[in-house]
Short mmCIF file of C-alpha atoms in Angstrom, two decimals:
data_model
loop_
_atom_site.label_atom_id
_atom_site.label_comp_id
_atom_site.label_asym_id
_atom_site.label_seq_id
_atom_site.Cartn_x
_atom_site.Cartn_y
_atom_site.Cartn_z
CA UNK A 1 -151.74 53.06 -29.02
CA UNK A 2 -148.52 51.95 -27.37
CA UNK A 3 -147.36 48.86 -29.24
CA UNK A 4 -144.49 46.57 -28.25
CA UNK A 5 -143.05 44.59 -31.16
CA UNK A 6 -140.57 41.75 -30.83
CA UNK A 7 -139.14 40.35 -34.05
CA UNK A 8 -136.71 37.63 -33.04
CA UNK A 9 -138.45 36.12 -30.05
CA UNK A 10 -140.94 33.26 -30.11
CA UNK A 11 -143.18 31.34 -27.75
CA UNK A 12 -141.57 27.91 -27.91
CA UNK A 13 -143.40 25.87 -25.25
CA UNK A 14 -146.58 26.08 -23.19
CA UNK A 15 -147.36 23.67 -20.34
CA UNK A 16 -150.28 23.85 -17.91
CA UNK A 17 -150.81 22.05 -14.61
CA UNK A 18 -153.83 21.37 -12.43
CA UNK A 19 -154.38 19.24 -9.33
CA UNK A 20 -156.09 15.88 -9.85
CA UNK A 21 -159.18 16.78 -7.79
CA UNK A 22 -162.02 17.89 -10.07
CA UNK A 23 -165.46 18.76 -8.73
CA UNK A 24 -168.65 19.28 -10.65
CA UNK A 25 -170.66 22.42 -10.13
CA UNK A 26 -173.58 20.08 -9.39
CA UNK A 27 -172.05 19.55 -5.98
CA UNK A 28 -173.26 23.04 -5.08
CA UNK A 29 -176.86 22.19 -5.84
CA UNK A 30 -179.29 21.75 -2.97
CA UNK A 31 -183.10 21.81 -2.73
CA UNK A 32 -183.23 25.61 -2.58
CA UNK A 33 -180.82 26.72 -5.27
CA UNK A 34 -181.07 24.26 -8.18
CA UNK A 35 -182.43 26.80 -10.63
CA UNK A 36 -179.91 29.50 -9.65
CA UNK A 37 -176.96 27.15 -9.96
CA UNK A 38 -178.16 25.85 -13.33
CA UNK A 39 -178.67 29.38 -14.61
CA UNK A 40 -175.25 30.35 -13.34
CA UNK A 41 -173.73 27.36 -15.12
CA UNK A 42 -175.49 28.19 -18.40
CA UNK A 43 -174.43 31.82 -18.35
CA UNK A 44 -170.85 31.43 -17.14
CA UNK A 45 -170.24 28.12 -18.90
CA UNK A 46 -168.71 26.57 -15.77
CA UNK A 47 -169.47 22.87 -15.37
CA UNK A 48 -166.75 22.17 -12.84
CA UNK A 49 -163.18 22.92 -11.90
CA UNK A 50 -159.98 21.62 -10.38
CA UNK A 51 -159.11 22.35 -6.75
CA UNK A 52 -155.75 22.12 -5.01
CA UNK A 53 -155.33 20.22 -1.76
CA UNK A 54 -154.81 22.07 1.53
CA UNK A 55 -151.04 22.07 1.27
CA UNK A 56 -150.67 22.94 -2.40
CA UNK A 57 -150.13 26.49 -3.65
CA UNK A 58 -150.18 28.09 -7.09
CA UNK A 59 -146.41 27.96 -7.20
CA UNK A 60 -146.54 24.17 -6.79
CA UNK A 61 -148.65 23.96 -9.95
CA UNK A 62 -146.43 26.44 -11.79
CA UNK A 63 -143.39 24.47 -10.64
CA UNK A 64 -144.87 21.19 -11.93
CA UNK A 65 -145.60 22.86 -15.28
CA UNK A 66 -142.10 24.41 -15.51
CA UNK A 67 -140.33 21.17 -14.62
CA UNK A 68 -142.32 19.29 -17.26
CA UNK A 69 -141.53 22.01 -19.80
CA UNK A 70 -137.78 21.95 -19.08
CA UNK A 71 -137.74 18.16 -19.38
CA UNK A 72 -139.87 17.91 -22.52
CA UNK A 73 -137.90 20.64 -24.32
CA UNK A 74 -134.62 19.28 -22.96
CA UNK A 75 -133.55 22.73 -21.78
CA UNK A 76 -130.29 23.24 -19.93
CA UNK A 77 -131.10 24.94 -16.63
CA UNK A 78 -128.21 27.40 -16.96
CA UNK A 79 -129.66 28.74 -20.21
CA UNK A 80 -132.72 30.29 -18.53
CA UNK A 81 -131.95 34.01 -18.03
CA UNK A 82 -135.19 35.18 -16.43
CA UNK A 83 -138.17 33.77 -14.59
CA UNK A 84 -141.20 35.98 -14.11
CA UNK A 85 -144.04 34.69 -11.95
CA UNK A 86 -147.47 36.28 -12.45
CA UNK A 87 -149.84 35.54 -9.59
CA UNK A 88 -152.19 37.03 -7.03
CA UNK A 89 -151.85 34.01 -4.78
CA UNK A 90 -148.14 34.13 -3.90
CA UNK A 91 -146.64 31.82 -1.29
CA UNK A 92 -145.66 34.75 0.91
CA UNK A 93 -146.08 38.51 1.10
CA UNK A 94 -142.28 38.49 1.38
CA UNK A 95 -140.18 37.35 -0.52
CA UNK A 96 -141.13 37.12 -4.19
CA UNK A 97 -142.23 33.56 -4.90
CA UNK A 98 -140.21 33.72 -8.16
CA UNK A 99 -137.05 33.55 -6.02
CA UNK A 100 -138.26 30.33 -4.42
CA UNK A 101 -139.10 28.94 -7.87
CA UNK A 102 -135.63 29.87 -9.20
CA UNK A 103 -134.20 27.80 -6.33
CA UNK A 104 -136.65 24.88 -6.67
CA UNK A 105 -136.11 24.62 -10.41
CA UNK A 106 -132.32 24.79 -9.97
CA UNK A 107 -131.89 27.80 -12.26
CA UNK A 108 -128.69 29.81 -12.49
CA UNK A 109 -127.81 32.56 -10.03
CA UNK A 110 -127.53 34.86 -13.02
CA UNK A 111 -131.23 34.39 -13.62
CA UNK A 112 -133.48 37.39 -13.06
CA UNK A 113 -136.53 36.49 -10.90
CA UNK A 114 -139.48 38.49 -9.68
CA UNK A 115 -143.26 38.36 -9.17
CA UNK A 116 -145.87 40.40 -11.00
CA UNK A 117 -149.12 41.14 -9.14
CA UNK A 118 -151.68 40.89 -11.93
CA UNK A 119 -154.60 38.54 -12.43
CA UNK A 120 -156.81 38.12 -15.47
CA UNK A 121 -154.62 40.33 -17.67
CA UNK A 122 -151.45 38.80 -16.27
CA UNK A 123 -150.55 36.25 -18.94
CA UNK A 124 -150.46 38.68 -21.84
CA UNK A 125 -148.82 41.34 -19.65
CA UNK A 126 -146.29 38.74 -18.55
CA UNK A 127 -145.38 37.79 -22.11
CA UNK A 128 -144.88 41.49 -22.87
CA UNK A 129 -142.59 41.87 -19.81
CA UNK A 130 -140.52 38.74 -20.52
CA UNK A 131 -140.10 39.54 -24.22
CA UNK A 132 -139.06 43.09 -23.25
CA UNK A 133 -136.43 41.78 -20.84
CA UNK A 134 -135.06 39.50 -23.53
CA UNK A 135 -135.15 42.20 -26.17
CA UNK A 136 -132.89 44.46 -24.14
CA UNK A 137 -130.42 41.81 -22.97
CA UNK A 138 -128.50 38.77 -24.18
CA UNK A 139 -131.00 36.44 -22.49
CA UNK A 140 -131.71 33.66 -25.00
CA UNK A 141 -134.38 31.76 -23.04
CA UNK A 142 -136.78 32.87 -20.33
CA UNK A 143 -139.75 31.46 -18.44
CA UNK A 144 -143.10 33.02 -17.71
CA UNK A 145 -144.98 31.22 -14.97
CA UNK A 146 -148.58 32.28 -14.38
CA UNK A 147 -151.52 31.06 -12.37
CA UNK A 148 -153.75 31.37 -9.36
CA UNK A 149 -155.57 29.27 -6.82
CA UNK A 150 -158.53 31.62 -6.50
CA UNK A 151 -160.93 28.77 -5.72
CA UNK A 152 -158.90 27.84 -2.66
CA UNK A 153 -158.98 31.35 -1.33
CA UNK A 154 -162.68 31.75 -2.02
CA UNK A 155 -163.52 28.64 -0.06
CA UNK A 156 -161.61 29.98 2.93
CA UNK A 157 -162.69 33.60 3.00
CA UNK A 158 -166.33 33.94 2.27
CA UNK A 159 -168.28 37.10 1.74
CA UNK A 160 -171.79 35.74 2.16
CA UNK A 161 -173.63 37.55 -0.61
CA UNK A 162 -171.46 36.41 -3.49
CA UNK A 163 -169.65 33.53 -1.87
CA UNK A 164 -171.28 30.71 -3.83
CA UNK A 165 -170.96 32.46 -7.18
CA UNK A 166 -167.28 33.14 -6.46
CA UNK A 167 -166.62 29.59 -5.39
CA UNK A 168 -168.38 28.12 -8.41
CA UNK A 169 -166.68 30.44 -10.88
CA UNK A 170 -163.01 30.07 -10.03
CA UNK A 171 -160.68 27.15 -10.61
CA UNK A 172 -157.04 26.47 -9.72
CA UNK A 173 -154.30 26.17 -12.34
CA UNK A 174 -150.67 27.03 -13.05
CA UNK A 175 -148.75 27.39 -16.28
CA UNK A 176 -145.25 27.68 -17.69
CA UNK A 177 -144.35 29.32 -21.00
CA UNK A 178 -140.92 29.34 -22.60
CA UNK A 179 -139.80 32.25 -24.73
CA UNK A 180 -136.72 31.87 -26.92
CA UNK A 181 -134.70 34.03 -29.21
CA UNK A 182 -134.77 32.71 -32.75
CA UNK A 183 -133.16 33.37 -36.13
CA UNK A 184 -136.34 32.29 -37.89
CA UNK A 185 -138.84 34.86 -39.02
CA UNK A 186 -140.95 35.49 -35.99
CA UNK A 187 -142.96 38.17 -34.24
CA UNK A 188 -144.73 38.90 -30.99
CA UNK A 189 -146.83 42.06 -30.77
CA UNK A 190 -148.23 43.33 -27.52
CA UNK A 191 -150.47 46.07 -26.17
CA UNK A 192 -150.98 46.52 -22.41
CA UNK A 193 -153.41 49.02 -20.86
CA UNK A 194 -154.64 50.16 -17.44
CA UNK A 195 -157.58 52.07 -15.94
CA UNK A 196 -156.78 52.38 -12.25
CA UNK A 197 -159.90 54.45 -11.64
CA UNK A 198 -161.58 51.04 -11.52
CA UNK A 199 -159.29 49.70 -8.77
CA UNK A 200 -162.33 49.02 -6.58
CA UNK A 201 -164.06 46.85 -9.18
CA UNK A 202 -162.13 43.78 -7.99
CA UNK A 203 -160.34 44.27 -4.71
CA UNK A 204 -159.34 42.72 -1.41
CA UNK A 205 -159.22 46.00 0.53
CA UNK A 206 -158.05 44.63 3.88
CA UNK A 207 -155.02 42.62 2.82
CA UNK A 208 -152.08 44.98 2.65
CA UNK A 209 -150.52 47.88 4.48
CA UNK A 210 -153.36 50.39 3.79
CA UNK A 211 -155.90 48.54 5.94
CA UNK A 212 -153.78 46.02 7.76
CA UNK A 213 -156.22 44.32 10.15
CA UNK A 214 -158.40 42.31 7.84
CA UNK A 215 -159.38 38.79 6.95
CA UNK A 216 -158.87 39.16 3.21
CA UNK A 217 -162.44 39.39 1.96
CA UNK A 218 -162.72 39.70 -1.86
CA UNK A 219 -165.08 42.17 -3.47
CA UNK A 220 -166.19 42.17 -7.08
CA UNK A 221 -168.51 44.64 -8.74
CA UNK A 222 -169.61 42.39 -11.56
CA UNK A 223 -171.54 45.08 -13.43
CA UNK A 224 -168.58 47.48 -13.51
CA UNK A 225 -166.23 44.69 -14.59
CA UNK A 226 -168.65 43.59 -17.29
CA UNK A 227 -169.17 47.12 -18.58
CA UNK A 228 -165.44 47.74 -18.71
CA UNK A 229 -164.82 44.47 -20.49
CA UNK A 230 -167.38 44.84 -23.25
CA UNK A 231 -166.22 48.36 -24.05
CA UNK A 232 -162.42 48.50 -23.59
CA UNK A 233 -161.46 45.00 -24.66
CA UNK A 234 -163.12 44.91 -28.11
CA UNK A 235 -161.84 48.44 -28.70
CA UNK A 236 -158.23 47.42 -28.02
CA UNK A 237 -158.52 44.34 -30.23
CA UNK A 238 -160.13 46.24 -33.08
CA UNK A 239 -157.68 49.16 -32.84
CA UNK A 240 -154.73 46.77 -32.95
CA UNK A 241 -156.08 44.81 -35.93
CA UNK A 242 -156.84 48.04 -37.76
CA UNK A 243 -153.33 49.35 -37.10
CA UNK A 244 -151.84 46.15 -38.49
CA UNK A 245 -154.32 45.72 -41.32
CA UNK A 246 -155.54 42.42 -39.88
CA UNK A 247 -159.02 40.89 -39.66
CA UNK A 248 -160.43 37.89 -37.77
CA UNK A 249 -159.92 35.92 -41.03
CA UNK A 250 -156.16 36.26 -40.54
CA UNK A 251 -156.27 34.46 -37.19
CA UNK A 252 -156.74 30.83 -36.31
CA UNK A 253 -157.66 31.59 -32.74
CA UNK A 254 -158.86 34.37 -30.42
CA UNK A 255 -157.71 33.09 -27.04
CA UNK A 256 -159.36 35.06 -24.28
CA UNK A 257 -159.14 35.13 -20.53
CA UNK A 258 -161.97 32.85 -19.38
CA UNK A 259 -163.95 35.37 -17.34
CA UNK A 260 -167.26 33.77 -18.16
CA UNK A 261 -168.86 32.43 -21.32
CA UNK A 262 -171.34 35.29 -21.61
CA UNK A 263 -168.51 37.87 -21.69
CA UNK A 264 -166.51 35.82 -24.21
CA UNK A 265 -169.51 35.73 -26.54
CA UNK A 266 -169.94 39.49 -26.26
CA UNK A 267 -166.28 40.16 -27.09
CA UNK A 268 -166.34 37.71 -30.00
CA UNK A 269 -169.49 39.35 -31.37
CA UNK A 270 -168.07 42.85 -31.07
CA UNK A 271 -164.77 41.94 -32.73
CA UNK A 272 -166.50 39.76 -35.38
CA UNK A 273 -164.69 36.57 -34.42
CA UNK A 274 -166.78 33.44 -34.95
CA UNK A 275 -167.11 31.39 -31.75
CA UNK A 276 -165.46 28.39 -33.43
CA UNK A 277 -162.22 30.40 -33.34
CA UNK A 278 -162.59 30.99 -29.59
CA UNK A 279 -161.15 28.19 -27.44
CA UNK A 280 -163.21 27.58 -24.30
CA UNK A 281 -161.76 26.16 -21.09
CA UNK A 282 -164.08 27.72 -18.52
CA UNK A 283 -166.41 24.71 -18.86
CA UNK A 284 -163.94 22.23 -17.37
CA UNK A 285 -161.52 24.52 -15.54
CA UNK A 286 -163.59 27.50 -14.36
CA UNK A 287 -162.01 30.95 -14.37
CA UNK A 288 -158.33 30.22 -13.80
CA UNK A 289 -157.15 33.84 -13.68
CA UNK A 290 -153.73 34.36 -15.32
CA UNK A 291 -153.53 30.66 -16.30
CA UNK A 292 -156.72 30.80 -18.35
CA UNK A 293 -155.12 31.65 -21.72
CA UNK A 294 -152.47 28.90 -21.65
CA UNK A 295 -155.04 26.44 -20.23
CA UNK A 296 -157.43 27.30 -23.11
CA UNK A 297 -154.66 26.75 -25.67
CA UNK A 298 -153.81 23.42 -24.02
CA UNK A 299 -157.43 22.27 -23.97
CA UNK A 300 -157.79 23.14 -27.66
CA UNK A 301 -154.42 22.06 -29.05
CA UNK A 302 -152.47 20.26 -26.29
CA UNK A 303 -153.19 16.73 -27.44
CA UNK A 304 -152.82 17.26 -31.21
CA UNK A 305 -149.01 17.16 -31.52
CA UNK A 306 -149.14 18.66 -35.04
CA UNK A 307 -146.16 20.48 -36.52
CA UNK A 308 -148.11 23.52 -37.70
CA UNK A 309 -148.08 27.20 -36.83
CA UNK A 310 -151.26 28.85 -35.71
CA UNK A 311 -151.78 32.60 -35.66
CA UNK A 312 -153.23 33.58 -32.29
CA UNK A 313 -154.64 36.76 -30.84
CA UNK A 314 -154.52 36.42 -27.06
CA UNK A 315 -156.30 38.77 -24.73
CA UNK A 316 -156.43 39.14 -20.93
CA UNK A 317 -158.61 41.59 -18.98
CA UNK A 318 -159.84 42.20 -15.46
CA UNK A 319 -158.56 43.16 -12.03
CA UNK A 320 -156.72 46.48 -12.05
CA UNK A 321 -158.54 47.36 -14.14
CA UNK A 322 -156.03 46.09 -16.61
CA UNK A 323 -156.14 44.61 -20.10
CA UNK A 324 -153.63 43.42 -22.63
CA UNK A 325 -153.20 41.58 -25.91
CA UNK A 326 -150.56 39.45 -27.56
CA UNK A 327 -150.52 38.63 -31.26
CA UNK A 328 -148.15 35.77 -32.05
CA UNK A 329 -147.66 32.57 -33.99
CA UNK A 330 -147.38 29.36 -31.98
CA UNK A 331 -146.51 25.90 -33.27
CA UNK A 332 -149.15 23.41 -32.14
CA UNK A 333 -146.46 20.88 -31.19
CA UNK A 334 -145.15 23.38 -28.63
CA UNK A 335 -148.47 23.29 -26.78
CA UNK A 336 -148.17 20.29 -24.45
CA UNK A 337 -150.80 18.03 -22.89
CA UNK A 338 -152.19 19.00 -19.50
CA UNK A 339 -150.16 17.96 -16.44
CA UNK A 340 -151.93 16.74 -13.30
CA UNK A 341 -149.93 17.02 -10.12
CA UNK A 342 -150.70 17.06 -6.38
CA UNK A 343 -147.15 17.59 -5.06
CA UNK A 344 -146.33 20.44 -2.73
CA UNK A 345 -143.21 22.08 -1.38
CA UNK A 346 -142.22 21.75 2.26
CA UNK A 347 -140.66 25.06 3.27
CA UNK A 348 -139.89 24.04 6.86
CA UNK A 349 -142.40 26.34 8.56
CA UNK A 350 -145.28 24.92 10.56
CA UNK A 351 -146.47 27.23 13.35
CA UNK A 352 -145.83 30.94 13.52
CA UNK A 353 -145.69 30.68 17.33
CA UNK A 354 -142.62 28.44 17.03
CA UNK A 355 -140.57 31.20 15.43
CA UNK B 1 -189.96 51.90 -30.52
CA UNK B 2 -193.37 51.39 -28.91
CA UNK B 3 -193.52 50.72 -25.17
CA UNK B 4 -195.20 47.39 -25.94
CA UNK B 5 -192.31 46.30 -28.09
CA UNK B 6 -189.82 47.31 -25.40
CA UNK B 7 -191.77 45.30 -22.82
CA UNK B 8 -191.68 42.30 -25.15
CA UNK B 9 -187.93 42.60 -25.43
CA UNK B 10 -187.65 42.61 -21.65
CA UNK B 11 -190.00 39.64 -21.33
CA UNK B 12 -187.88 37.79 -23.83
CA UNK B 13 -184.72 38.70 -21.90
CA UNK B 14 -186.23 37.51 -18.61
CA UNK B 15 -187.70 34.44 -20.35
CA UNK B 16 -191.17 35.43 -19.12
CA UNK B 17 -194.52 34.90 -20.82
CA UNK B 18 -195.82 37.70 -23.02
CA UNK B 19 -197.89 40.24 -21.10
CA UNK B 20 -196.30 39.45 -17.74
CA UNK B 21 -194.60 42.82 -17.37
CA UNK B 22 -196.09 46.27 -17.09
CA UNK B 23 -194.51 49.68 -16.60
CA UNK B 24 -195.25 49.51 -12.90
CA UNK B 25 -193.83 46.05 -12.25
CA UNK B 26 -191.29 46.25 -9.45
CA UNK B 27 -187.98 44.72 -10.44
CA UNK B 28 -187.63 43.20 -6.98
CA UNK B 29 -190.84 41.27 -7.66
CA UNK B 30 -189.27 39.60 -10.71
CA UNK B 31 -187.55 36.44 -9.57
CA UNK B 32 -185.27 36.50 -12.61
CA UNK B 33 -183.89 39.98 -11.75
CA UNK B 34 -180.44 38.99 -10.54
CA UNK B 35 -176.82 39.83 -11.31
CA UNK B 36 -176.91 37.69 -14.45
CA UNK B 37 -180.02 39.33 -15.89
CA UNK B 38 -178.44 42.71 -15.15
CA UNK B 39 -175.63 41.78 -17.52
CA UNK B 40 -178.19 40.71 -20.14
CA UNK B 41 -179.89 44.07 -19.74
CA UNK B 42 -176.61 45.92 -20.28
CA UNK B 43 -176.12 44.01 -23.54
CA UNK B 44 -179.72 44.61 -24.62
CA UNK B 45 -179.40 48.36 -23.99
CA UNK B 46 -176.08 48.46 -25.81
CA UNK B 47 -177.04 46.29 -28.80
CA UNK B 48 -180.60 47.40 -29.46
CA UNK B 49 -180.58 50.97 -28.16
CA UNK B 50 -176.95 52.05 -28.37
CA UNK B 51 -177.08 53.01 -24.69
CA UNK B 52 -174.16 52.64 -22.28
CA UNK B 53 -175.14 52.41 -18.63
CA UNK B 54 -173.16 52.39 -15.40
CA UNK B 55 -173.42 49.92 -12.56
CA UNK B 56 -174.90 52.71 -10.48
CA UNK B 57 -177.68 53.27 -13.03
CA UNK B 58 -178.46 49.56 -13.16
CA UNK B 59 -178.53 49.18 -9.40
CA UNK B 60 -180.70 52.30 -9.10
CA UNK B 61 -183.50 50.79 -11.20
CA UNK B 62 -186.74 50.22 -9.30
CA UNK B 63 -189.56 49.66 -11.80
CA UNK B 64 -189.76 48.41 -15.38
CA UNK B 65 -190.66 52.02 -16.21
CA UNK B 66 -187.10 53.00 -15.24
CA UNK B 67 -185.69 50.58 -17.78
CA UNK B 68 -188.04 51.89 -20.48
CA UNK B 69 -186.67 55.38 -19.79
CA UNK B 70 -183.15 54.11 -20.47
CA UNK B 71 -184.40 52.79 -23.80
CA UNK B 72 -185.48 56.21 -25.04
#
């Protein structure tokens, strides 16, 4: 097992943002599908989710979360040495949206900025990447922004057979996480894995340079994804805990990517975590891709404002196929209440024909 | 495990009345046979029979008999 260990870096703030528009899954019900939708809701746990407006992108949500974080923590903009943006719904194919975010947030020109194309595993991967950058530099503070607006995309590009399930499952959200160097005793452990032989399990095959003339249809082989998840993910979690001599009793929380409730229950069962240690956000937020772990923490702890450390085991898994864990302590007071924001950035482009 | 017991497990999984299924029941005739019940079947095979199955195997199932074979 390849293990990344960071001793003097801590997660010192987590903020999540969603748009104000929330729709219930009941809106999908008609005379013909009531039973199917209800069964879907029971199994996945989704009761509804937030949707961005037509003009809003993931980066607008991530920006709102980051701005709130910088204000709440009273962070000097010049002190941020890196901004990494994990998303599969970037503003553009070119350039990296992280560069636009560096500009919008007013961060220093010395700040490193780039995008990472990962989804469900992206938050834990992203923490590993940001902590690694800090570990090998004199960067004292860095931002990880993560999120997706999968629901928006699904409503635009429909593959008939699974369209409704896709649209009901996914929600839109963005997040911002601050990592800081600290002199206190601290640790962040991370494991990040890949099985690219499963690249077709979740794919948009006609969206890049390989097959350029497409409309961007999404494919998901739910059985393959499920099989992968219930075998690889518990194995990684158990192997890590064994290596470190830890058990579920040592943790306050197993914070998982919110794929669907059925999968979360299977992973909890296989790793022997009781469900009361598993924060659930898929009910209100749907599957929010790389924002799902911070959103789950926020739903569970964001309104408590307690000065108390919790020991968390975080775990993302999915598209790639890719999976990753983070083991770290987080102070509950550093997990902030949910931000709702409908603002969007005007980049000055309207019609491609005008160019 | 007896075939009858296996059938009962499947009926329980599908939330069907006891005695509804037989070895020759076509899966396509079971209204509850959808992507969600396929996931339940994967878990049932894994938990109760220690069997790992691929998506291809699941999608290749035609009759209840085929599932019973996987349970051997």
